[in-house]
Each structure stands twice: as C-alpha cells, then as structure tokens.
mmCIF file of C-alpha atoms in Angstrom:
data_model
loop_
_atom_site.group_PDB
_atom_site.id
_atom_site.type_symbol
_atom_site.label_atom_id
_atom_site.label_comp_id
_atom_site.label_asym_id
_atom_site.label_seq_id
_atom_site.Cartn_x
_atom_site.Cartn_y
_atom_site.Cartn_z
ATOM 1 C CA UNK Q 1043 -18.465 -3.308 6.272
ATOM 2 C CA UNK Q 1044 -15.711 -1.887 5.813
ATOM 3 C CA UNK Q 1045 -14.239 -2.740 1.782
ATOM 4 C CA UNK Q 1046 -11.522 -1.798 -0.010
ATOM 5 C CA UNK Q 1047 -10.996 -2.330 -3.549
ATOM 6 C CA UNK Q 1048 -7.434 -2.457 -5.358
ATOM 7 C CA UNK Q 1049 -6.860 -2.660 -9.184
ATOM 8 C CA UNK Q 1050 -3.602 -0.718 -11.599
ATOM 9 C CA UNK Q 1051 -1.719 -4.053 -11.512
ATOM 10 C CA UNK Q 1052 -0.185 -5.862 -14.654
ATOM 11 C CA UNK Q 1053 3.044 -6.936 -16.316
ATOM 12 C CA UNK Q 1054 5.563 -4.154 -17.024
ATOM 13 C CA UNK Q 1055 8.715 -4.187 -17.692
ATOM 14 C CA UNK Q 1056 12.157 -3.726 -15.541
ATOM 15 C CA UNK Q 1057 12.392 -0.014 -15.489
ATOM 16 C CA UNK Q 1058 8.870 0.752 -16.152
ATOM 17 C CA UNK Q 1059 5.888 2.069 -13.766
ATOM 18 C CA UNK Q 1060 3.021 1.309 -13.005
ATOM 19 C CA UNK Q 1061 0.099 3.290 -10.129
ATOM 20 C CA UNK Q 1062 -2.280 1.741 -7.563
ATOM 21 C CA UNK Q 1063 -5.526 3.040 -6.467
ATOM 22 C CA UNK Q 1064 -7.082 1.669 -4.038
ATOM 23 C CA UNK Q 1065 -10.740 2.207 -3.305
ATOM 24 C CA UNK Q 1066 -12.464 2.409 0.471
ATOM 25 C CA UNK Q 1067 -15.592 2.412 1.688
ATOM 26 C CA UNK Q 1068 -18.103 1.209 4.324
ATOM 27 C CA UNK Q 1069 -16.591 4.213 6.451
ATOM 28 C CA UNK Q 1070 -15.183 7.763 5.884
ATOM 29 C CA UNK Q 1071 -11.259 7.281 4.295
ATOM 30 C CA UNK Q 1072 -10.573 9.716 7.241
ATOM 31 C CA UNK Q 1073 -10.592 7.072 10.289
ATOM 32 C CA UNK Q 1074 -8.132 5.037 8.770
ATOM 33 C CA UNK Q 1075 -4.265 5.357 8.300
ATOM 34 C CA UNK Q 1076 -3.695 3.667 5.022
ATOM 35 C CA UNK Q 1077 -0.887 0.961 3.925
ATOM 36 C CA UNK Q 1078 0.621 -1.387 1.116
ATOM 37 C CA UNK Q 1079 2.323 -4.009 1.530
ATOM 38 C CA UNK Q 1080 2.956 -6.670 -0.648
ATOM 39 C CA UNK Q 1081 3.645 -11.119 -0.763
ATOM 40 C CA UNK Q 1082 6.110 -12.976 -3.566
ATOM 41 C CA UNK Q 1083 5.363 -16.279 -3.580
ATOM 42 C CA UNK Q 1084 6.873 -18.403 -0.525
ATOM 43 C CA UNK Q 1085 7.418 -15.340 0.853
ATOM 44 C CA UNK Q 1086 6.212 -13.509 4.120
ATOM 45 C CA UNK Q 1087 3.694 -10.419 3.591
ATOM 46 C CA UNK Q 1088 6.155 -7.174 3.291
ATOM 47 C CA UNK Q 1089 5.375 -3.874 4.588
ATOM 48 C CA UNK Q 1090 6.093 -1.387 1.577
ATOM 49 C CA UNK Q 1091 4.733 2.245 1.774
ATOM 50 C CA UNK Q 1092 2.272 3.994 4.828
ATOM 51 C CA UNK Q 1093 0.317 6.756 5.506
ATOM 52 C CA UNK Q 1094 -1.178 8.459 8.456
ATOM 53 C CA UNK Q 1095 -4.603 9.654 8.386
ATOM 54 C CA UNK Q 1096 -4.398 13.231 6.725
ATOM 55 C CA UNK Q 1097 -1.563 11.898 4.486
ATOM 56 C CA UNK Q 1098 1.199 14.648 6.617
ATOM 57 C CA UNK Q 1099 3.253 11.481 6.611
ATOM 58 C CA UNK Q 1100 4.606 9.276 4.885
ATOM 59 C CA UNK Q 1101 6.749 5.958 5.451
ATOM 60 C CA UNK Q 1102 8.254 4.266 3.592
ATOM 61 C CA UNK Q 1103 10.604 -0.143 2.665
ATOM 62 C CA UNK Q 1104 14.068 0.889 2.184
ATOM 63 C CA UNK Q 1105 13.666 -0.726 -1.000
ATOM 64 C CA UNK Q 1106 11.300 0.923 -2.072
ATOM 65 C CA UNK Q 1107 12.441 3.867 -0.567
ATOM 66 C CA UNK Q 1108 12.973 7.183 -3.257
ATOM 67 C CA UNK Q 1109 11.381 4.648 -5.894
ATOM 68 C CA UNK Q 1110 7.632 4.593 -4.940
ATOM 69 C CA UNK Q 1111 5.612 7.506 -3.943
ATOM 70 C CA UNK Q 1112 2.068 6.993 -1.217
ATOM 71 C CA UNK Q 1113 -0.556 9.494 -1.319
ATOM 72 C CA UNK Q 1114 -4.261 9.586 -0.821
ATOM 73 C CA UNK Q 1115 -7.499 11.937 -0.442
ATOM 74 C CA UNK Q 1116 -9.944 11.851 1.923
ATOM 75 C CA UNK Q 1117 -13.292 12.583 -0.230
ATOM 76 C CA UNK Q 1118 -12.156 9.982 -2.770
ATOM 77 C CA UNK Q 1119 -11.847 7.504 -0.676
ATOM 78 C CA UNK Q 1120 -8.975 6.396 -2.154
ATOM 79 C CA UNK Q 1121 -4.968 5.990 -1.446
ATOM 80 C CA UNK Q 1122 -2.500 5.724 -4.384
ATOM 81 C CA UNK Q 1123 0.907 3.296 -4.556
ATOM 82 C CA UNK Q 1124 2.945 5.325 -7.897
ATOM 83 C CA UNK Q 1125 5.870 2.834 -8.555
ATOM 84 C CA UNK Q 1126 9.007 3.812 -10.364
ATOM 85 C CA UNK Q 1127 12.273 2.015 -11.952
ATOM 86 C CA UNK Q 1128 10.277 -1.118 -11.408
ATOM 87 C CA UNK Q 1129 12.443 -3.893 -10.876
ATOM 88 C CA UNK Q 1130 11.906 -7.360 -11.125
ATOM 89 C CA UNK Q 1131 12.253 -8.009 -7.697
ATOM 90 C CA UNK Q 1132 9.280 -5.689 -6.752
ATOM 91 C CA UNK Q 1133 6.775 -8.799 -8.113
ATOM 92 C CA UNK Q 1134 4.131 -9.471 -6.213
ATOM 93 C CA UNK Q 1135 1.019 -9.538 -4.897
ATOM 94 C CA UNK Q 1136 -0.170 -6.128 -3.606
ATOM 95 C CA UNK Q 1137 -2.362 -5.426 -0.849
ATOM 96 C CA UNK Q 1138 -3.469 -1.901 0.674
ATOM 97 C CA UNK Q 1139 -4.767 -2.322 3.848
ATOM 98 C CA UNK Q 1140 -6.683 0.421 6.767
ATOM 99 C CA UNK Q 1141 -5.671 0.845 10.123
ATOM 100 C CA UNK Q 1142 -7.913 2.026 12.451
ATOM 101 C CA UNK Q 1143 -5.067 2.883 15.457
ATOM 102 C CA UNK Q 1144 -2.093 3.337 12.791
ATOM 103 C CA UNK Q 1145 0.707 4.398 15.334
ATOM 104 C CA UNK Q 1146 4.099 5.774 13.823
ATOM 105 C CA UNK Q 1147 5.767 2.912 16.594
ATOM 106 C CA UNK Q 1148 3.112 -0.047 14.557
ATOM 107 C CA UNK Q 1149 3.393 1.542 11.058
ATOM 108 C CA UNK Q 1150 4.710 -1.462 8.808
ATOM 109 C CA UNK Q 1151 3.155 -4.346 11.505
ATOM 110 C CA UNK Q 1152 0.555 -6.512 9.439
ATOM 111 C CA UNK Q 1153 -0.891 -6.386 13.226
ATOM 112 C CA UNK Q 1154 -1.143 -2.944 13.049
ATOM 113 C CA UNK Q 1155 -4.113 -3.295 10.300
ATOM 114 C CA UNK Q 1156 -7.948 -3.878 10.412
ATOM 115 C CA UNK Q 1157 -8.516 -4.128 7.454
ATOM 116 C CA UNK Q 1158 -7.159 -5.662 3.450
ATOM 117 C CA UNK Q 1159 -7.937 -5.608 -0.519
ATOM 118 C CA UNK Q 1160 -8.205 -8.743 -2.142
ATOM 119 C CA UNK Q 1161 -4.952 -7.836 -3.435
ATOM 120 C CA UNK Q 1162 -3.552 -6.943 -7.268
ATOM 121 C CA UNK Q 1163 -0.156 -8.753 -9.399
ATOM 122 C CA UNK Q 1164 2.437 -7.047 -10.256
ATOM 123 C CA UNK Q 1165 5.080 -8.917 -12.357
ATOM 124 C CA UNK Q 1166 8.308 -6.977 -13.290
ATOM 125 C CA UNK Q 1167 9.792 -9.381 -15.799
ATOM 126 C CA UNK Q 1168 11.320 -8.741 -19.687
#
C-alpha cells in the first residue's frame, strides 16, 4: 500500500520561507512522477509544482515560478518543495501527490495522480 506523508508546514510571515517534505512508502519512489498541489478555503485544489520520475524535468504554476523549487531524492523516497518569498495568497493546505502514469500533457490535472498525502497547512500572515 502506497503512503505519502507530508511535513514542514506552519505559520510564516510574508517574505519568509518554508520547506515542505513528502516521504513515500509502499512502492519504489522512482515509479512515480510527483507533484505538489494546494487548496485554500472555498477554492478548488490547484497545481503548484511537479517533477518527473528521474527529477530531470520540473514544472511550476505561474503564480509560484521563481519562488518555489521542487526536488526529489529517490533513494530517500522524498520530494521537497522549497518555498521562498512567501505571500499571503500562498496560504493553503499543501498536498503531495504521486502519479504512475505521469505525463507532460496532464501533470497539472488532479486526475493524473493515483495517491495523495493527508496535507500540511501553510499559513502566511503577519
């Protein structure tokens, strides 16, 4: 059974930084394309960033490009989301997701992903 466990969320002031971690288990981590999504209260879950199976390709939502960095370490079964220059509009629950059939065409689509973590809250506020 595949499990994804996120950590690293919290309260941070605008302009600050946080790093989220997601540790997977139950299947070789290299089997998955990985992504981070987020969901703010009253809004739909939205794509944040994705990374290919081997980590060679990364993709970002326009709203986070240049501020967030996704990375992975397959032997450690871990994917990270480094978030810099945080804004109040980044406040949301952040979810880690794994896809067995990760494609460039559909990596922003929630339906692409087979497994999800429980989410970690990120609050950006002064």
